[in-house]
JSON list of C-alpha atoms in Angstrom, two decimals:
[
{"chain": "Q", "resi": 1, "resn": "MET", "atom": "CA", "xyz": [-3.11, 1.38, 4.76]},
{"chain": "Q", "resi": 2, "resn": "THR", "atom": "CA", "xyz": [-1.10, 3.11, 2.06]},
{"chain": "Q", "resi": 3, "resn": "ALA", "atom": "CA", "xyz": [1.10, 5.95, 3.23]},
{"chain": "Q", "resi": 4, "resn": "ARG", "atom": "CA", "xyz": [-0.42, 9.36, 2.69]},
{"chain": "Q", "resi": 5, "resn": "ASP", "atom": "CA", "xyz": [2.76, 10.59, 0.98]},
{"chain": "Q", "resi": 6, "resn": "ALA", "atom": "CA", "xyz": [2.25, 7.94, -1.73]},
{"chain": "Q", "resi": 7, "resn": "LEU", "atom": "CA", "xyz": [-1.02, 9.54, -2.88]},
{"chain": "Q", "resi": 8, "resn": "THR", "atom": "CA", "xyz": [-1.21, 11.41, -6.16]},
{"chain": "Q", "resi": 9, "resn": "LYS", "atom": "CA", "xyz": [-2.13, 15.11, -6.31]},
{"chain": "Q", "resi": 10, "resn": "ASN", "atom": "CA", "xyz": [-5.72, 14.29, -7.30]},
{"chain": "Q", "resi": 11, "resn": "GLN", "atom": "CA", "xyz": [-6.10, 11.66, -4.58]},
{"chain": "Q", "resi": 12, "resn": "LEU", "atom": "CA", "xyz": [-4.79, 14.07, -1.97]},
{"chain": "Q", "resi": 13, "resn": "CYS", "atom": "CA", "xyz": [-7.15, 16.84, -3.16]},
{"chain": "Q", "resi": 14, "resn": "VAL", "atom": "CA", "xyz": [-10.16, 14.52, -2.88]},
{"chain": "Q", "resi": 15, "resn": "LEU", "atom": "CA", "xyz": [-9.06, 13.21, 0.53]},
{"chain": "Q", "resi": 16, "resn": "GLU", "atom": "CA", "xyz": [-8.53, 16.72, 1.91]},
{"chain": "Q", "resi": 17, "resn": "LYS", "atom": "CA", "xyz": [-12.02, 17.79, 0.73]},
{"chain": "Q", "resi": 18, "resn": "LEU", "atom": "CA", "xyz": [-13.57, 14.79, 2.46]},
{"chain": "Q", "resi": 19, "resn": "GLU", "atom": "CA", "xyz": [-11.58, 15.38, 5.64]},
{"chain": "Q", "resi": 20, "resn": "ALA", "atom": "CA", "xyz": [-12.68, 19.02, 5.74]},
{"chain": "Q", "resi": 21, "resn": "SER", "atom": "CA", "xyz": [-16.34, 18.19, 5.09]},
{"chain": "Q", "resi": 22, "resn": "SER", "atom": "CA", "xyz": [-18.89, 18.10, 7.90]},
{"chain": "Q", "resi": 23, "resn": "GLY", "atom": "CA", "xyz": [-20.72, 15.25, 6.17]},
{"chain": "Q", "resi": 24, "resn": "PRO", "atom": "CA", "xyz": [-20.58, 12.78, 3.30]},
{"chain": "Q", "resi": 25, "resn": "LEU", "atom": "CA", "xyz": [-20.02, 14.04, -0.25]},
{"chain": "Q", "resi": 26, "resn": "SER", "atom": "CA", "xyz": [-21.04, 12.55, -3.59]},
{"chain": "Q", "resi": 27, "resn": "ALA", "atom": "CA", "xyz": [-18.55, 12.23, -6.40]},
{"chain": "Q", "resi": 28, "resn": "TYR", "atom": "CA", "xyz": [-20.30, 15.02, -8.32]},
{"chain": "Q", "resi": 29, "resn": "THR", "atom": "CA", "xyz": [-20.26, 17.33, -5.30]},
{"chain": "Q", "resi": 30, "resn": "LEU", "atom": "CA", "xyz": [-16.54, 16.66, -4.99]},
{"chain": "Q", "resi": 31, "resn": "LEU", "atom": "CA", "xyz": [-16.10, 17.44, -8.69]},
{"chain": "Q", "resi": 32, "resn": "ASP", "atom": "CA", "xyz": [-17.92, 20.77, -8.29]},
{"chain": "Q", "resi": 33, "resn": "GLN", "atom": "CA", "xyz": [-15.82, 21.66, -5.24]},
{"chain": "Q", "resi": 34, "resn": "LEU", "atom": "CA", "xyz": [-12.56, 20.72, -6.95]},
{"chain": "Q", "resi": 35, "resn": "ARG", "atom": "CA", "xyz": [-13.00, 22.48, -10.29]},
{"chain": "Q", "resi": 36, "resn": "ASP", "atom": "CA", "xyz": [-10.79, 25.34, -9.09]},
{"chain": "Q", "resi": 37, "resn": "ARG", "atom": "CA", "xyz": [-8.05, 22.74, -8.45]},
{"chain": "Q", "resi": 38, "resn": "GLY", "atom": "CA", "xyz": [-8.10, 21.57, -12.08]},
{"chain": "Q", "resi": 39, "resn": "PHE", "atom": "CA", "xyz": [-10.71, 18.79, -11.92]},
{"chain": "Q", "resi": 40, "resn": "ARG", "atom": "CA", "xyz": [-12.77, 18.72, -15.11]},
{"chain": "Q", "resi": 41, "resn": "ALA", "atom": "CA", "xyz": [-14.22, 15.22, -15.48]},
{"chain": "Q", "resi": 42, "resn": "PRO", "atom": "CA", "xyz": [-16.05, 12.83, -13.14]},
{"chain": "Q", "resi": 43, "resn": "LEU", "atom": "CA", "xyz": [-13.53, 10.12, -14.04]},
{"chain": "Q", "resi": 44, "resn": "GLN", "atom": "CA", "xyz": [-10.79, 12.10, -12.24]},
{"chain": "Q", "resi": 45, "resn": "VAL", "atom": "CA", "xyz": [-12.82, 12.00, -9.02]},
{"chain": "Q", "resi": 46, "resn": "TYR", "atom": "CA", "xyz": [-13.90, 8.38, -9.41]},
{"chain": "Q", "resi": 47, "resn": "ARG", "atom": "CA", "xyz": [-10.33, 7.18, -10.01]},
{"chain": "Q", "resi": 48, "resn": "ALA", "atom": "CA", "xyz": [-9.12, 9.05, -6.92]},
{"chain": "Q", "resi": 49, "resn": "LEU", "atom": "CA", "xyz": [-12.02, 7.71, -4.82]},
{"chain": "Q", "resi": 50, "resn": "ASP", "atom": "CA", "xyz": [-11.40, 4.15, -6.00]},
{"chain": "Q", "resi": 51, "resn": "THR", "atom": "CA", "xyz": [-7.79, 4.27, -4.85]},
{"chain": "Q", "resi": 52, "resn": "LEU", "atom": "CA", "xyz": [-8.67, 6.03, -1.59]},
{"chain": "Q", "resi": 53, "resn": "VAL", "atom": "CA", "xyz": [-11.32, 3.41, -0.76]},
{"chain": "Q", "resi": 54, "resn": "LYS", "atom": "CA", "xyz": [-8.96, 0.53, -1.60]},
{"chain": "Q", "resi": 55, "resn": "SER", "atom": "CA", "xyz": [-6.20, 2.16, 0.46]},
{"chain": "Q", "resi": 56, "resn": "GLY", "atom": "CA", "xyz": [-8.46, 2.62, 3.49]},
{"chain": "Q", "resi": 57, "resn": "PHE", "atom": "CA", "xyz": [-8.52, 6.42, 3.56]},
{"chain": "Q", "resi": 58, "resn": "VAL", "atom": "CA", "xyz": [-12.17, 6.72, 2.51]},
{"chain": "Q", "resi": 59, "resn": "HIS", "atom": "CA", "xyz": [-15.42, 4.79, 2.96]},
{"chain": "Q", "resi": 60, "resn": "ARG", "atom": "CA", "xyz": [-18.34, 4.63, 0.54]},
{"chain": "Q", "resi": 61, "resn": "LEU", "atom": "CA", "xyz": [-21.73, 4.98, 2.15]},
{"chain": "Q", "resi": 62, "resn": "GLU", "atom": "CA", "xyz": [-23.91, 2.68, 0.08]},
{"chain": "Q", "resi": 63, "resn": "SER", "atom": "CA", "xyz": [-27.29, 4.10, 1.14]},
{"chain": "Q", "resi": 64, "resn": "LEU", "atom": "CA", "xyz": [-26.26, 7.66, 0.27]},
{"chain": "Q", "resi": 65, "resn": "ASN", "atom": "CA", "xyz": [-24.03, 6.89, -2.72]},
{"chain": "Q", "resi": 66, "resn": "SER", "atom": "CA", "xyz": [-21.47, 9.20, -1.15]},
{"chain": "Q", "resi": 67, "resn": "PHE", "atom": "CA", "xyz": [-18.10, 9.12, 0.57]},
{"chain": "Q", "resi": 68, "resn": "VAL", "atom": "CA", "xyz": [-16.54, 10.02, 3.93]},
{"chain": "Q", "resi": 69, "resn": "ALA", "atom": "CA", "xyz": [-12.95, 10.14, 5.10]},
{"chain": "Q", "resi": 70, "resn": "CYS", "atom": "CA", "xyz": [-12.00, 7.32, 7.44]},
{"chain": "Q", "resi": 71, "resn": "ALA", "atom": "CA", "xyz": [-12.31, 8.51, 11.03]},
{"chain": "Q", "resi": 72, "resn": "GLU", "atom": "CA", "xyz": [-9.35, 6.53, 12.34]},
{"chain": "Q", "resi": 73, "resn": "PRO", "atom": "CA", "xyz": [-6.67, 4.23, 10.98]},
{"chain": "Q", "resi": 74, "resn": "HIS", "atom": "CA", "xyz": [-7.58, 0.55, 11.15]},
{"chain": "Q", "resi": 75, "resn": "ASP", "atom": "CA", "xyz": [-7.16, -2.52, 8.99]},
{"chain": "Q", "resi": 76, "resn": "HIS", "atom": "CA", "xyz": [-10.15, -2.47, 6.64]},
{"chain": "Q", "resi": 77, "resn": "SER", "atom": "CA", "xyz": [-9.39, -5.85, 5.15]},
{"chain": "Q", "resi": 78, "resn": "HIS", "atom": "CA", "xyz": [-9.98, -7.68, 8.43]},
{"chain": "Q", "resi": 79, "resn": "SER", "atom": "CA", "xyz": [-12.52, -5.63, 10.32]},
{"chain": "Q", "resi": 80, "resn": "MET", "atom": "CA", "xyz": [-16.14, -4.78, 9.93]},
{"chain": "Q", "resi": 81, "resn": "THR", "atom": "CA", "xyz": [-16.96, -1.11, 9.87]},
{"chain": "Q", "resi": 82, "resn": "ALA", "atom": "CA", "xyz": [-20.43, 0.21, 10.61]},
{"chain": "Q", "resi": 83, "resn": "PHE", "atom": "CA", "xyz": [-21.80, 3.71, 10.19]},
{"chain": "Q", "resi": 84, "resn": "ALA", "atom": "CA", "xyz": [-24.45, 5.66, 12.07]},
{"chain": "Q", "resi": 85, "resn": "ILE", "atom": "CA", "xyz": [-25.91, 8.28, 9.71]},
{"chain": "Q", "resi": 86, "resn": "CYS", "atom": "CA", "xyz": [-28.06, 11.09, 11.06]},
{"chain": "Q", "resi": 87, "resn": "ASP", "atom": "CA", "xyz": [-31.02, 11.81, 8.79]},
{"chain": "Q", "resi": 88, "resn": "ASN", "atom": "CA", "xyz": [-31.32, 15.35, 10.21]},
{"chain": "Q", "resi": 89, "resn": "CYS", "atom": "CA", "xyz": [-27.82, 16.84, 10.11]},
{"chain": "Q", "resi": 90, "resn": "GLY", "atom": "CA", "xyz": [-25.96, 14.29, 7.97]},
{"chain": "Q", "resi": 91, "resn": "GLN", "atom": "CA", "xyz": [-23.35, 13.49, 10.62]},
{"chain": "Q", "resi": 92, "resn": "VAL", "atom": "CA", "xyz": [-21.67, 10.13, 10.06]},
{"chain": "Q", "resi": 93, "resn": "THR", "atom": "CA", "xyz": [-20.10, 8.23, 12.94]},
{"chain": "Q", "resi": 94, "resn": "GLU", "atom": "CA", "xyz": [-17.78, 5.37, 12.07]},
{"chain": "Q", "resi": 95, "resn": "MET", "atom": "CA", "xyz": [-17.62, 2.33, 14.35]},
{"chain": "Q", "resi": 96, "resn": "SER", "atom": "CA", "xyz": [-15.33, -0.67, 14.22]},
{"chain": "Q", "resi": 97, "resn": "ASP", "atom": "CA", "xyz": [-15.42, -3.50, 16.74]},
{"chain": "Q", "resi": 98, "resn": "HIS", "atom": "CA", "xyz": [-13.27, -6.62, 16.47]},
{"chain": "Q", "resi": 99, "resn": "ASP", "atom": "CA", "xyz": [-15.63, -8.76, 18.61]},
{"chain": "Q", "resi": 100, "resn": "VAL", "atom": "CA", "xyz": [-18.70, -7.87, 16.56]},
{"chain": "Q", "resi": 101, "resn": "ASP", "atom": "CA", "xyz": [-16.71, -8.46, 13.37]},
{"chain": "Q", "resi": 102, "resn": "HIS", "atom": "CA", "xyz": [-15.59, -11.88, 14.61]},
{"chain": "Q", "resi": 103, "resn": "ARG", "atom": "CA", "xyz": [-19.12, -12.97, 15.61]},
{"chain": "Q", "resi": 104, "resn": "LEU", "atom": "CA", "xyz": [-20.65, -11.85, 12.31]},
{"chain": "Q", "resi": 105, "resn": "ASP", "atom": "CA", "xyz": [-17.87, -13.58, 10.38]},
{"chain": "Q", "resi": 106, "resn": "GLU", "atom": "CA", "xyz": [-18.46, -16.83, 12.29]},
{"chain": "Q", "resi": 107, "resn": "TRP", "atom": "CA", "xyz": [-22.19, -16.64, 11.66]},
{"chain": "Q", "resi": 108, "resn": "VAL", "atom": "CA", "xyz": [-21.79, -16.02, 7.93]},
{"chain": "Q", "resi": 109, "resn": "ARG", "atom": "CA", "xyz": [-19.27, -18.85, 7.58]},
{"chain": "Q", "resi": 110, "resn": "SER", "atom": "CA", "xyz": [-21.54, -21.26, 9.51]},
{"chain": "Q", "resi": 111, "resn": "THR", "atom": "CA", "xyz": [-24.19, -20.79, 6.84]},
{"chain": "Q", "resi": 112, "resn": "GLY", "atom": "CA", "xyz": [-21.76, -21.72, 4.07]},
{"chain": "Q", "resi": 113, "resn": "PHE", "atom": "CA", "xyz": [-22.08, -18.28, 2.55]},
{"chain": "Q", "resi": 114, "resn": "ALA", "atom": "CA", "xyz": [-18.95, -16.76, 0.99]},
{"chain": "Q", "resi": 115, "resn": "ALA", "atom": "CA", "xyz": [-19.20, -13.03, 1.69]},
{"chain": "Q", "resi": 116, "resn": "LYS", "atom": "CA", "xyz": [-17.25, -10.64, -0.51]},
{"chain": "Q", "resi": 117, "resn": "LYS", "atom": "CA", "xyz": [-18.29, -7.45, 1.21]},
{"chain": "Q", "resi": 118, "resn": "ALA", "atom": "CA", "xyz": [-20.27, -6.27, 4.22]},
{"chain": "Q", "resi": 119, "resn": "VAL", "atom": "CA", "xyz": [-21.78, -2.85, 4.72]},
{"chain": "Q", "resi": 120, "resn": "ILE", "atom": "CA", "xyz": [-23.63, -1.94, 7.90]},
{"chain": "Q", "resi": 121, "resn": "GLU", "atom": "CA", "xyz": [-25.33, 1.43, 8.01]},
{"chain": "Q", "resi": 122, "resn": "PHE", "atom": "CA", "xyz": [-27.66, 2.62, 10.74]},
{"chain": "Q", "resi": 123, "resn": "ARG", "atom": "CA", "xyz": [-29.98, 5.46, 9.75]},
{"chain": "Q", "resi": 124, "resn": "GLY", "atom": "CA", "xyz": [-31.68, 7.61, 12.36]},
{"chain": "Q", "resi": 125, "resn": "VAL", "atom": "CA", "xyz": [-31.15, 10.69, 14.49]},
{"chain": "Q", "resi": 126, "resn": "CYS", "atom": "CA", "xyz": [-27.91, 11.52, 16.33]},
{"chain": "Q", "resi": 127, "resn": "ALA", "atom": "CA", "xyz": [-27.78, 12.48, 20.01]},
{"chain": "Q", "resi": 128, "resn": "LYS", "atom": "CA", "xyz": [-27.19, 16.17, 19.23]},
{"chain": "Q", "resi": 129, "resn": "CYS", "atom": "CA", "xyz": [-30.26, 16.42, 16.96]},
{"chain": "Q", "resi": 130, "resn": "ARG", "atom": "CA", "xyz": [-32.37, 14.48, 19.46]},
{"chain": "Q", "resi": 131, "resn": "ALA", "atom": "CA", "xyz": [-31.31, 16.87, 22.25]},
{"chain": "Q", "resi": 132, "resn": "GLU", "atom": "CA", "xyz": [-32.07, 19.92, 20.10]},
{"chain": "Q", "resi": 133, "resn": "ALA", "atom": "CA", "xyz": [-35.54, 18.54, 19.31]},
{"chain": "Q", "resi": 134, "resn": "ALA", "atom": "CA", "xyz": [-36.35, 17.92, 22.98]}
]
């Protein structure tokens, strides 16, 4: 993971917005929230997000086309990360498990498939929302 002090001003602004957010944010939502910090064009946000994703500070949620700050430092290049996304409140829980990663990697390799990327997203209702509905 790249050191936080190596981030540009724009990258740091985007990361801080994501860290302060209670849920995932789209690039356009980030742009709207960062206009007062000098952001004017979507390209500014997308460039910052691209670097933050590659550096392991941020994850892209494919099913929502949005982004969340990484919950904890881990090596993204060698571990599978899964997300549980609550359809009620939008809470995103990040999970990373070396054993699950290893088993999935073995299975994919045994089929002869050359995976470039894996995204696992669970959609449903979080424990808090389920308890509130009961």
